[in-house]
Coordinates of C-alpha atoms in Angstrom, one line a residue:
M1 CA 83.3 93.8 -19.2
K2 CA 84.9 97.1 -18.7
I3 CA 81.8 98.5 -17.4
K4 CA 81.1 95.8 -14.7
F5 CA 84.6 96.2 -13.6
Q6 CA 84.0 100.0 -13.1
Y7 CA 80.7 99.0 -11.3
K8 CA 82.5 96.7 -9.1
I9 CA 85.0 99.4 -8.3
A10 CA 82.5 101.9 -7.2
I11 CA 80.5 99.2 -5.2
V12 CA 83.8 98.2 -3.3
S13 CA 84.5 101.8 -2.6
V14 CA 81.2 102.7 -1.1
L15 CA 81.2 99.6 0.8
L16 CA 84.7 100.3 2.2
G17 CA 83.7 103.8 3.1
T18 CA 80.6 102.7 5.0
Q19 CA 82.7 100.3 6.8
I20 CA 85.1 102.8 8.0
T21 CA 82.3 104.9 9.2
F22 CA 80.8 102.2 11.2
A23 CA 84.1 101.3 12.7
Q24 CA 84.4 104.8 14.0
K25 CA 81.0 105.0 15.5
K26 CA 79.0 101.8 15.4
D27 CA 75.9 103.2 17.2
E28 CA 75.4 106.1 14.7
N29 CA 72.7 105.4 11.8
I30 CA 73.7 107.3 8.7
G31 CA 70.7 105.9 6.5
T32 CA 71.0 104.6 2.8
E33 CA 71.8 106.5 -0.4
V34 CA 71.4 105.4 -4.0
V35 CA 74.6 105.9 -6.2
N36 CA 74.0 106.3 -10.1
V37 CA 77.2 105.9 -12.2
V38 CA 76.7 108.0 -15.6
K39 CA 80.1 107.5 -17.3
P40 CA 82.9 105.4 -17.2
Y41 CA 85.4 106.1 -14.5
T42 CA 88.6 107.8 -15.7
P43 CA 91.1 108.4 -12.8
T44 CA 93.2 111.6 -13.0
I45 CA 95.8 113.1 -10.7
S46 CA 95.0 116.7 -9.7
D47 CA 97.6 119.4 -8.8
A48 CA 98.7 119.6 -5.2
F49 CA 97.8 122.7 -3.1
K50 CA 98.5 123.8 0.5
V51 CA 95.7 124.7 2.8
K52 CA 95.6 128.3 3.4
E53 CA 93.8 128.5 6.7
T54 CA 92.6 126.4 9.3
P55 CA 89.0 125.1 8.8
S56 CA 86.3 126.0 11.2
L57 CA 84.3 123.2 12.7
E58 CA 80.7 124.4 13.2
D59 CA 79.5 121.1 14.4
D60 CA 79.4 120.9 18.3
D61 CA 79.2 117.3 18.2
N62 CA 82.8 117.2 16.9
S63 CA 84.1 118.6 20.3
K64 CA 82.2 116.4 22.5
K65 CA 83.9 113.3 24.4
E66 CA 82.4 110.1 24.9
D67 CA 82.0 109.0 28.7
I68 CA 84.2 106.1 29.2
Q69 CA 83.6 103.9 32.3
Y70 CA 86.2 101.6 33.6
N71 CA 85.5 98.4 35.4
I72 CA 88.2 96.9 37.5
F73 CA 88.1 93.1 38.3
S74 CA 90.3 92.6 41.5
F75 CA 91.3 89.1 42.4
P76 CA 93.9 87.9 45.0
V77 CA 97.4 87.4 43.9
A78 CA 99.6 85.0 45.9
S79 CA 102.8 86.7 47.3
T80 CA 105.8 85.1 49.0
F81 CA 107.2 88.5 50.3
T82 CA 107.3 88.9 53.9
P83 CA 108.2 92.5 55.2
S84 CA 110.5 93.0 58.3
K85 CA 109.0 94.0 61.4
G86 CA 109.8 97.4 62.6
K87 CA 111.5 97.9 65.9
A88 CA 110.1 100.5 68.2
A89 CA 112.4 103.2 69.5
N90 CA 113.3 103.1 73.2
V91 CA 111.1 105.6 75.2
D92 CA 111.5 106.3 78.9
K93 CA 108.1 105.3 80.4
E94 CA 107.6 105.9 84.0
K95 CA 105.7 103.4 86.0
E96 CA 102.1 104.9 86.5
E97 CA 101.8 106.2 89.9
K98 CA 99.0 104.8 92.0
Y99 CA 96.3 107.2 93.1
F100 CA 95.3 107.1 96.9
S101 CA 92.1 108.8 98.1
N102 CA 93.5 109.8 101.5
Y103 CA 96.7 111.0 103.1
A104 CA 98.2 112.2 106.5
T105 CA 101.1 114.5 107.0
L106 CA 103.1 115.0 110.2
A107 CA 106.1 117.2 110.7
A108 CA 107.9 118.9 113.6
G109 CA 110.9 121.5 113.9
N110 CA 112.6 124.0 116.0
Y111 CA 110.7 126.9 117.8
G112 CA 108.5 123.9 118.8
N113 CA 106.8 124.1 115.3
I114 CA 104.3 121.4 114.5
N115 CA 102.5 120.9 111.2
A116 CA 99.8 118.3 110.7
E117 CA 97.2 117.5 108.1
L118 CA 94.8 114.6 107.6
F119 CA 92.5 114.3 104.4
V120 CA 90.0 111.3 103.9
T121 CA 87.2 111.0 101.3
Q122 CA 85.1 108.0 100.5
T123 CA 82.8 107.4 97.6
L124 CA 79.3 106.2 98.2
E125 CA 76.6 104.9 96.3
S126 CA 74.9 106.7 93.3
G127 CA 77.7 109.1 92.8
N128 CA 77.6 110.5 96.3
Y129 CA 80.8 111.2 98.3
V130 CA 81.8 112.4 101.8
G131 CA 85.2 114.0 102.8
A132 CA 87.0 115.7 105.6
M133 CA 90.2 117.7 106.1
L134 CA 91.8 118.4 109.5
R135 CA 94.7 120.8 109.6
H136 CA 97.1 122.2 112.5
L137 CA 99.8 124.6 112.5
S138 CA 101.4 125.8 115.8
S139 CA 104.6 127.1 117.3
Q140 CA 105.9 127.8 120.8
G141 CA 107.5 130.8 119.8
G142 CA 111.0 132.0 121.1
I143 CA 111.8 134.9 118.8
K144 CA 115.0 136.7 120.0
D145 CA 114.5 140.0 122.0
I146 CA 110.8 139.5 122.5
E147 CA 109.3 140.4 125.9
L148 CA 105.8 139.1 125.3
E149 CA 104.5 135.8 124.3
D150 CA 104.8 135.0 120.6
N151 CA 103.3 131.5 120.3
F152 CA 100.5 130.8 117.7
A153 CA 98.1 128.1 116.9
N154 CA 95.8 127.6 113.8
S155 CA 93.5 124.5 113.7
S156 CA 90.7 123.7 111.4
L157 CA 88.2 121.1 110.5
D158 CA 86.3 121.0 107.1
L159 CA 83.5 118.5 106.3
T160 CA 81.7 118.1 102.9
Y161 CA 79.0 115.9 101.4
G162 CA 78.0 115.9 98.0
S163 CA 76.8 114.1 94.5
R164 CA 77.9 114.1 91.1
S165 CA 75.9 113.2 87.9
N166 CA 75.8 114.0 84.3
A167 CA 73.1 116.5 84.8
L168 CA 73.5 117.8 88.3
S169 CA 76.4 118.2 90.9
W170 CA 76.1 119.7 94.4
N171 CA 77.9 119.6 97.7
A172 CA 77.2 120.9 101.4
D173 CA 80.1 122.1 103.5
L174 CA 80.5 122.6 107.3
G175 CA 83.6 124.1 108.7
Y176 CA 85.2 125.1 112.1
Q177 CA 88.5 127.2 112.6
R178 CA 90.4 128.3 115.6
Q179 CA 93.3 130.7 115.7
S180 CA 95.3 131.9 118.7
Y181 CA 97.9 134.8 118.3
N182 CA 99.5 137.2 120.5
W183 CA 100.0 141.1 120.2
Y184 CA 103.9 140.7 120.9
G185 CA 104.8 143.7 118.8
L186 CA 105.5 146.4 121.5
N187 CA 105.9 150.0 120.5
S188 CA 109.8 150.2 120.3
V189 CA 109.9 153.9 120.9
L190 CA 107.6 153.6 124.0
Y191 CA 109.3 150.6 125.5
E192 CA 112.8 152.0 125.3
A193 CA 112.0 155.2 126.9
L194 CA 111.0 153.2 130.2
T195 CA 113.2 152.6 133.1
P196 CA 114.0 148.9 133.8
T197 CA 111.4 149.0 136.7
D198 CA 108.9 150.7 134.5
K199 CA 109.4 148.0 131.7
A200 CA 108.8 145.1 134.0
T201 CA 105.5 146.7 135.4
F202 CA 104.6 147.6 131.8
I203 CA 104.9 143.8 130.7
D204 CA 103.1 142.5 133.7
G205 CA 100.2 144.7 132.7
I206 CA 99.5 143.5 129.3
D207 CA 97.6 140.4 128.4
E208 CA 98.4 140.0 125.0
K209 CA 96.4 136.9 123.8
Q210 CA 93.8 136.9 121.3
V211 CA 91.5 134.0 120.0
Y212 CA 89.5 133.8 116.7
Q213 CA 86.9 131.4 116.0
N214 CA 84.9 130.9 112.6
I215 CA 81.9 128.6 112.0
S216 CA 81.0 128.2 108.3
V217 CA 78.1 126.6 106.5
G218 CA 77.8 126.6 102.7
G219 CA 77.2 124.6 99.5
K220 CA 77.4 124.7 95.7
L221 CA 74.9 123.6 93.1
A222 CA 75.8 123.1 89.5
M223 CA 73.4 122.1 86.5
N224 CA 74.8 121.2 83.1
E225 CA 71.7 121.5 80.8
S226 CA 69.8 124.4 82.1
V227 CA 69.6 128.2 81.9
F228 CA 70.5 128.2 85.7
K229 CA 74.1 127.3 85.6
Q230 CA 75.4 127.3 89.1
A231 CA 75.0 129.0 92.5
T232 CA 77.3 129.1 95.8
I233 CA 76.1 130.1 99.2
K234 CA 78.2 130.7 102.2
F235 CA 77.5 131.9 105.8
N236 CA 80.3 132.7 108.4
R237 CA 80.0 133.5 112.1
F238 CA 83.3 134.9 113.1
S239 CA 84.1 136.0 116.8
D240 CA 86.9 136.6 119.2
D241 CA 87.8 136.6 122.9
F242 CA 86.8 140.2 123.2
S243 CA 83.2 139.8 122.6
S244 CA 83.4 140.8 118.9
G245 CA 80.9 139.1 116.5
E246 CA 80.2 139.2 112.8
N247 CA 77.8 137.4 110.6
R248 CA 78.4 137.4 106.8
F249 CA 76.2 135.8 104.1
V250 CA 77.0 135.6 100.4
A251 CA 75.1 134.0 97.5
K252 CA 76.1 134.2 93.9
P253 CA 73.7 132.4 91.4
S254 CA 74.7 132.5 87.6
F255 CA 72.6 132.0 84.5
E256 CA 73.3 131.5 80.9
F257 CA 71.0 131.7 77.8
D258 CA 70.9 132.5 74.1
V259 CA 69.4 135.8 72.8
V260 CA 69.3 136.4 69.0
E261 CA 72.1 133.5 68.6
Q262 CA 74.2 135.3 71.1
N263 CA 75.3 133.7 74.4
I264 CA 74.3 135.8 77.4
K265 CA 75.9 135.4 80.8
A266 CA 74.1 137.0 84.0
D267 CA 75.7 136.9 87.5
F268 CA 73.8 138.0 90.6
I269 CA 75.5 138.8 93.9
L270 CA 74.1 139.2 97.4
D271 CA 76.8 140.1 99.9
Y272 CA 75.6 140.8 103.5
V273 CA 77.8 141.6 106.4
N274 CA 76.9 142.7 110.0
G275 CA 79.0 142.8 113.1
N276 CA 79.9 144.8 116.3
F277 CA 82.8 145.3 118.6
K278 CA 82.5 145.7 122.2
N279 CA 84.2 149.1 122.3
N280 CA 86.3 151.2 120.1
Y281 CA 90.1 151.8 120.6
F282 CA 89.6 154.4 123.3
D283 CA 87.1 152.3 125.2
S284 CA 84.2 154.9 124.6
G285 CA 81.5 152.8 123.5
E286 CA 80.3 149.9 121.2
L287 CA 81.0 149.8 117.4
K288 CA 78.5 148.6 114.8
Y289 CA 78.5 148.1 111.1
G290 CA 76.3 146.4 108.5
F291 CA 76.1 146.6 104.7
A292 CA 74.2 144.8 102.2
N293 CA 75.6 144.8 98.5
F294 CA 73.2 143.7 95.6
G295 CA 74.9 143.1 92.3
F296 CA 74.0 142.2 88.8
K297 CA 76.6 141.6 86.1
P298 CA 75.6 140.7 82.5
S299 CA 78.0 140.1 79.8
F300 CA 78.4 138.4 76.3
Q301 CA 81.4 137.3 74.4
I302 CA 82.4 137.9 70.6
N303 CA 84.7 135.4 69.1
K304 CA 86.1 136.2 65.6
E305 CA 89.2 134.3 64.3
D306 CA 91.9 135.4 66.6
L307 CA 90.0 138.0 68.5
S308 CA 88.0 137.4 71.7
V309 CA 85.9 140.2 73.3
N310 CA 84.1 140.1 76.6
I311 CA 81.7 142.8 77.2
G312 CA 79.9 143.5 80.3
V313 CA 78.8 145.9 83.0
G314 CA 78.3 145.6 86.7
F315 CA 75.4 147.2 88.8
F316 CA 75.6 147.4 92.3
Y317 CA 73.5 148.9 95.1
S318 CA 74.9 149.1 98.7
S319 CA 72.7 149.5 101.5
A320 CA 74.1 150.7 104.8
T321 CA 72.1 149.0 107.7
E322 CA 73.9 150.5 110.7
A323 CA 76.0 153.5 109.6
G324 CA 76.9 154.9 106.3
D325 CA 75.5 156.1 102.9
N326 CA 73.5 154.0 100.5
Q327 CA 75.0 154.0 96.9
F328 CA 74.2 152.9 93.5
L329 CA 77.3 152.2 91.5
I330 CA 77.9 151.3 87.8
Y331 CA 81.2 149.5 86.8
P332 CA 82.8 148.4 83.6
N333 CA 83.5 144.8 82.9
I334 CA 85.4 144.6 79.7
N335 CA 88.2 142.5 78.5
A336 CA 89.8 141.5 75.3
S337 CA 92.7 139.3 73.7
Y338 CA 94.0 139.0 70.1
K339 CA 96.5 136.4 68.9
V340 CA 99.0 138.5 67.2
V341 CA 101.2 135.4 66.5
G342 CA 99.3 132.4 67.5
D343 CA 100.2 131.2 70.8
L344 CA 103.5 132.8 70.7
M345 CA 102.2 136.5 71.4
I346 CA 98.7 137.2 72.6
A347 CA 97.8 140.8 73.4
Y348 CA 95.2 141.6 76.0
A349 CA 93.5 144.6 77.4
G350 CA 90.4 145.3 79.8
A351 CA 88.7 147.7 82.0
E352 CA 87.2 146.3 85.2
G353 CA 85.5 147.3 88.5
N354 CA 83.9 145.9 91.5
L355 CA 82.4 146.7 94.8
K356 CA 84.5 144.8 97.4
Q357 CA 82.9 143.9 100.6
N358 CA 85.3 144.3 103.5
S359 CA 84.9 142.1 106.8
Y360 CA 86.7 141.6 110.1
K361 CA 87.4 138.1 109.2
E362 CA 89.2 139.1 106.0
F363 CA 91.3 141.8 107.9
V364 CA 92.4 139.1 110.5
D365 CA 93.3 136.7 107.6
E366 CA 95.5 139.4 106.2
N367 CA 96.9 140.7 109.3
F368 CA 96.5 138.8 112.6
F369 CA 97.4 141.6 114.8
V370 CA 94.6 144.0 114.2
S371 CA 92.6 145.3 117.0
P372 CA 89.0 144.3 117.7
T373 CA 88.0 148.1 117.2
L374 CA 87.8 148.3 113.4
G375 CA 85.6 150.6 111.1
V376 CA 84.5 148.0 108.5
A377 CA 83.1 149.5 105.1
P378 CA 83.3 148.4 101.6
T379 CA 85.7 149.5 99.0
D380 CA 84.7 151.1 95.7
Q381 CA 87.0 149.8 93.2
K382 CA 86.0 152.2 90.4
Y383 CA 88.1 150.9 87.6
D384 CA 91.3 148.8 86.8
I385 CA 92.6 149.5 83.4
Y386 CA 95.2 147.1 82.1
V387 CA 97.0 146.1 79.0
G388 CA 99.4 143.3 78.6
L389 CA 101.2 140.8 76.3
K390 CA 101.6 136.9 77.0
G391 CA 102.7 133.9 75.2
K392 CA 105.7 131.7 74.5
L393 CA 109.1 132.4 73.9
A394 CA 109.8 128.8 73.0
S395 CA 107.7 125.5 73.4
S396 CA 108.6 125.3 77.1
I397 CA 109.0 129.0 78.2
A398 CA 106.0 131.3 78.8
Y399 CA 105.9 134.9 79.6
N400 CA 103.4 137.5 80.7
I401 CA 103.9 141.3 81.1
R402 CA 101.2 143.8 82.2
G403 CA 100.6 147.3 83.3
S404 CA 97.7 148.6 85.0
F405 CA 96.0 151.7 86.6
M406 CA 93.6 151.3 89.3
N407 CA 91.4 153.8 91.0
E408 CA 89.9 152.9 94.4
D409 CA 87.8 154.9 96.7
N410 CA 87.7 154.0 100.5
K411 CA 90.6 151.6 100.3
A412 CA 91.4 149.9 103.5
L413 CA 95.1 150.5 104.9
F414 CA 96.7 148.8 107.9
K415 CA 98.1 151.3 110.2
N416 CA 99.8 151.0 113.5
N417 CA 97.4 152.1 116.4
V418 CA 98.1 155.2 118.7
Y419 CA 99.4 154.9 122.1
S420 CA 97.9 157.5 124.5
Y421 CA 98.8 157.8 128.1
E422 CA 95.2 159.2 128.7
N423 CA 93.8 155.9 127.2
T424 CA 91.6 154.1 129.8
N425 CA 91.6 150.9 127.5
T426 CA 94.1 148.5 129.2
D427 CA 93.4 145.5 126.9
G428 CA 96.4 143.7 125.4
Y429 CA 96.1 145.5 122.1
A430 CA 96.1 148.8 123.5
F431 CA 99.8 149.7 123.8
G432 CA 100.7 150.6 120.4
N433 CA 101.3 146.9 119.6
S434 CA 98.2 146.5 117.3
F435 CA 96.9 147.7 113.9
G436 CA 93.9 149.7 112.9
V437 CA 92.2 150.3 109.6
V438 CA 92.1 153.7 107.8
Y439 CA 90.5 154.4 104.6
D440 CA 91.6 156.5 101.6
N441 CA 91.1 157.1 98.0
V442 CA 94.2 155.5 96.4
K443 CA 95.5 155.3 92.6
T444 CA 97.9 152.7 92.0
L445 CA 100.1 152.3 88.9
S446 CA 101.7 148.9 88.5
F447 CA 103.8 146.7 86.4
F448 CA 103.7 142.9 86.5
G449 CA 106.1 140.4 84.7
E450 CA 106.2 136.8 84.9
L451 CA 108.3 134.1 83.2
K452 CA 107.8 130.2 83.5
A453 CA 110.2 127.7 82.1
D454 CA 110.3 123.9 82.0
F455 CA 113.8 123.2 81.0
S456 CA 113.2 119.5 81.0
K457 CA 110.7 117.2 82.5
N458 CA 112.7 117.1 85.8
V459 CA 113.4 120.8 85.9
S460 CA 111.0 123.8 86.0
F461 CA 111.6 127.5 86.9
G462 CA 109.4 130.6 87.5
I463 CA 109.9 134.1 88.5
N464 CA 107.5 137.0 88.8
G465 CA 107.6 140.6 89.9
T466 CA 105.4 143.5 90.6
F467 CA 106.4 147.3 90.9
S468 CA 103.7 149.5 92.3
S469 CA 103.5 153.3 92.8
Y470 CA 100.6 154.8 95.1
A471 CA 99.0 158.3 95.0
E472 CA 96.9 158.7 98.2
K473 CA 94.4 161.6 98.7
D474 CA 94.4 162.2 102.6
Q475 CA 96.9 159.9 104.3
K476 CA 100.5 160.8 104.3
E477 CA 101.5 157.4 102.8
A478 CA 99.9 154.4 101.4
W479 CA 100.6 152.5 104.8
N480 CA 102.1 149.1 104.7
L481 CA 101.8 148.8 100.9
P482 CA 105.2 147.5 99.3
G483 CA 106.6 149.2 96.1
L484 CA 108.2 146.0 94.9
K485 CA 107.4 142.3 95.3
I486 CA 109.4 139.5 93.7
A487 CA 109.0 135.7 94.0
S488 CA 110.9 133.0 92.4
N489 CA 110.7 129.2 92.7
L490 CA 112.9 126.2 91.3
D491 CA 111.8 122.8 91.4
F492 CA 113.9 119.7 90.1
K493 CA 113.6 116.0 90.4
I494 CA 117.0 114.5 91.0
T495 CA 116.3 110.6 90.6
S496 CA 113.1 108.6 90.7
K497 CA 113.5 108.9 94.6
W498 CA 114.8 112.2 95.2
S499 CA 113.6 115.5 94.4
A500 CA 114.0 119.1 95.6
G501 CA 112.6 122.7 95.5
L502 CA 113.8 126.2 96.2
N503 CA 111.8 129.3 96.4
V504 CA 112.5 132.9 97.4
F505 CA 110.4 136.0 97.7
F506 CA 111.6 139.7 98.3
V507 CA 109.5 142.6 99.6
G508 CA 110.3 146.2 99.3
E509 CA 110.1 149.1 101.7
R510 CA 106.8 150.0 103.5
K511 CA 105.8 152.9 105.3
D512 CA 104.1 153.1 108.8
N513 CA 103.3 155.6 111.5
I514 CA 104.5 155.6 115.2
I515 CA 102.1 158.0 117.4
I516 CA 102.6 158.5 121.1
S517 CA 100.5 161.0 122.5
S518 CA 99.6 162.9 125.9
I519 CA 97.9 166.0 127.2
D520 CA 100.7 166.6 129.4
P521 CA 102.4 169.8 128.1
S522 CA 105.8 168.6 129.5
F523 CA 105.6 165.6 127.2
T524 CA 106.7 165.9 123.5
N525 CA 104.3 164.0 121.4
V526 CA 105.6 161.4 118.8
D527 CA 104.4 161.4 115.2
E528 CA 107.0 159.7 113.1
V529 CA 106.7 158.2 109.8
V530 CA 108.8 154.9 109.7
T531 CA 110.3 153.1 106.7
L532 CA 110.2 149.2 107.1
D533 CA 113.3 147.7 105.6
S534 CA 112.8 145.6 102.6
Y535 CA 113.4 141.9 103.2
F536 CA 113.8 138.5 101.3
D537 CA 113.0 135.1 102.6
L538 CA 114.7 132.0 101.2
N539 CA 113.1 128.6 101.7
A540 CA 114.1 125.0 100.5
N541 CA 112.8 121.5 100.7
V542 CA 114.2 118.1 100.0
V543 CA 111.8 115.1 99.3
Y544 CA 112.5 111.3 99.4
K545 CA 109.9 108.9 98.0
Y546 CA 110.5 105.8 100.1
S547 CA 107.5 104.2 98.5
E548 CA 104.4 104.9 96.6
R549 CA 102.8 105.4 99.9
L550 CA 105.3 106.9 102.2
T551 CA 107.4 110.0 101.7
F552 CA 109.8 111.9 103.9
F553 CA 110.7 115.5 103.5
L554 CA 113.0 118.1 105.1
K555 CA 111.9 121.9 104.8
G556 CA 113.9 125.0 105.8
N557 CA 112.3 128.5 106.1
N558 CA 114.0 131.7 106.4
I559 CA 117.4 130.0 105.6
A560 CA 119.3 133.2 105.3
N561 CA 118.3 134.0 109.0
Q562 CA 116.8 137.4 108.2
N563 CA 115.4 139.2 111.3
Y564 CA 112.9 141.0 109.2
Q565 CA 109.6 142.7 110.2
R566 CA 106.5 141.8 108.3
W567 CA 104.6 144.5 110.3
I568 CA 106.2 147.3 112.3
N569 CA 107.7 145.9 115.7
Y570 CA 106.7 142.3 114.7
P571 CA 110.1 140.4 113.7
V572 CA 109.7 136.9 112.5
Q573 CA 111.3 133.6 113.5
G574 CA 115.0 133.1 112.2
V575 CA 115.9 129.8 110.6
Q576 CA 113.3 127.2 110.8
G577 CA 113.8 123.4 110.2
L578 CA 111.1 121.0 109.8
I579 CA 111.2 117.3 109.2
G580 CA 108.2 115.1 108.4
A581 CA 106.5 112.4 106.6
N582 CA 103.4 112.0 104.4
Y583 CA 101.7 108.7 104.1
K584 CA 98.8 107.9 101.5
F585 CA 96.2 105.1 101.9
D586 CA 92.9 103.9 100.9
F587 CA 90.0 102.4 103.0

């Protein structure tokens, strides 16, 4: 019995160990083993001992973890909880303003000033559209202490027809402009030297009126998915009442394509001008001019994180068709910008050049009182090297500062025309009351600064200024170029119906030259460099929005009543008031 009991203990122990092993890892097959008992079981208690070292585990399987997959069985749970609804914060939301396609403006004021505009447009089928703009600005004159007529009128009509689609857009334009001005700026030195009787005779002998006319035809073509991106063309026919005539044709196609994963842009330029004047200033023969400028400007851009670099070059060939030299010119076209501190501070720099085509029309647009006896030639803008910093001082305040150095050959400068007692030309511009164009090599060092701020959604402010220093080669001065220009504006919305604006600009001193000559030895010739005083012009406007269609406005120009001269011997009108209305409508 004793042996059987020992057998039972051994068998139970083996079975218990086997059960524990299967409980730890059910799926592992440990095989079978036969146990032979050779003597009776005599249990003893052995001496206890401490483990001296950490046993090493050589079986890698002991360190492996079993992959366990969890399956979540979701089912709906009924809930009686009802969250409270959030309440939106009050936001000032303005009523969306209705957009009108057309408008008409009419205003009138003192000096017999009239300003009128009419713009109409209509969308047609298949994305086509047609539009027209009519403008008129005129004054009956009345400047104090002016002996000659000083009225003026400027009227224009522009028509356009075009089409827009996802792949292609184009438009064709036709325009006409008529401008009427008077050479009312008599040579003050000459006029004051005359006796009262001679003054009356002198004035009666001047026909001071000049009329300019321009007819333009042009168009633009743009393609979205093509190597050819866009092209603009324009033709102008400019003429005046003194039988002067000028033709100008400008074409600018642009292409864009990829070369070795680099985007390349290529701009082509054709700028042709040809014109003639009936005679020169001293009535000694016809003046003709003509230039054809061909340009090619390839460029590519590199963008790397905060750095953006545009690298290009300009190749130009200028062909003189009447008088002058043919030239081949190369210009830099490089600019770069780097975000020093995100949008808060962006540094930029560049070196750029260009061949500028001058024209009679552009001279008139800048100075209405030029004589129809000009020498017209292109300006070689060799390079303009600049460096600047722009960004934001705050979320609503932006700034821009820049310094530049420009080198120009054959720069056009306006200069007061000579009065000569021996001049046989008796046209209305030949009495020292008009301006000619002289050319010189001029280097310009300038500094520009600008600040813009939106103090709130109802108040905005801006100011900018440019300081310039000139170094001329042959001329005594950089004629009629100011050393300082400042402009500022303030716009604010008073209520939903009322708004107002204020702007002021300041122009520093300029230099011009008064020359009176005679071959009479008893006459002392005059050759005097004159400094034109600096001036500022203060303007303001008040607008009342009667309805979404109708608005009334009141404008005041030269409110400080400054009797300044924009050009020598050409004072401007004093305080000018203008009251008018603007009406928006749809067909």
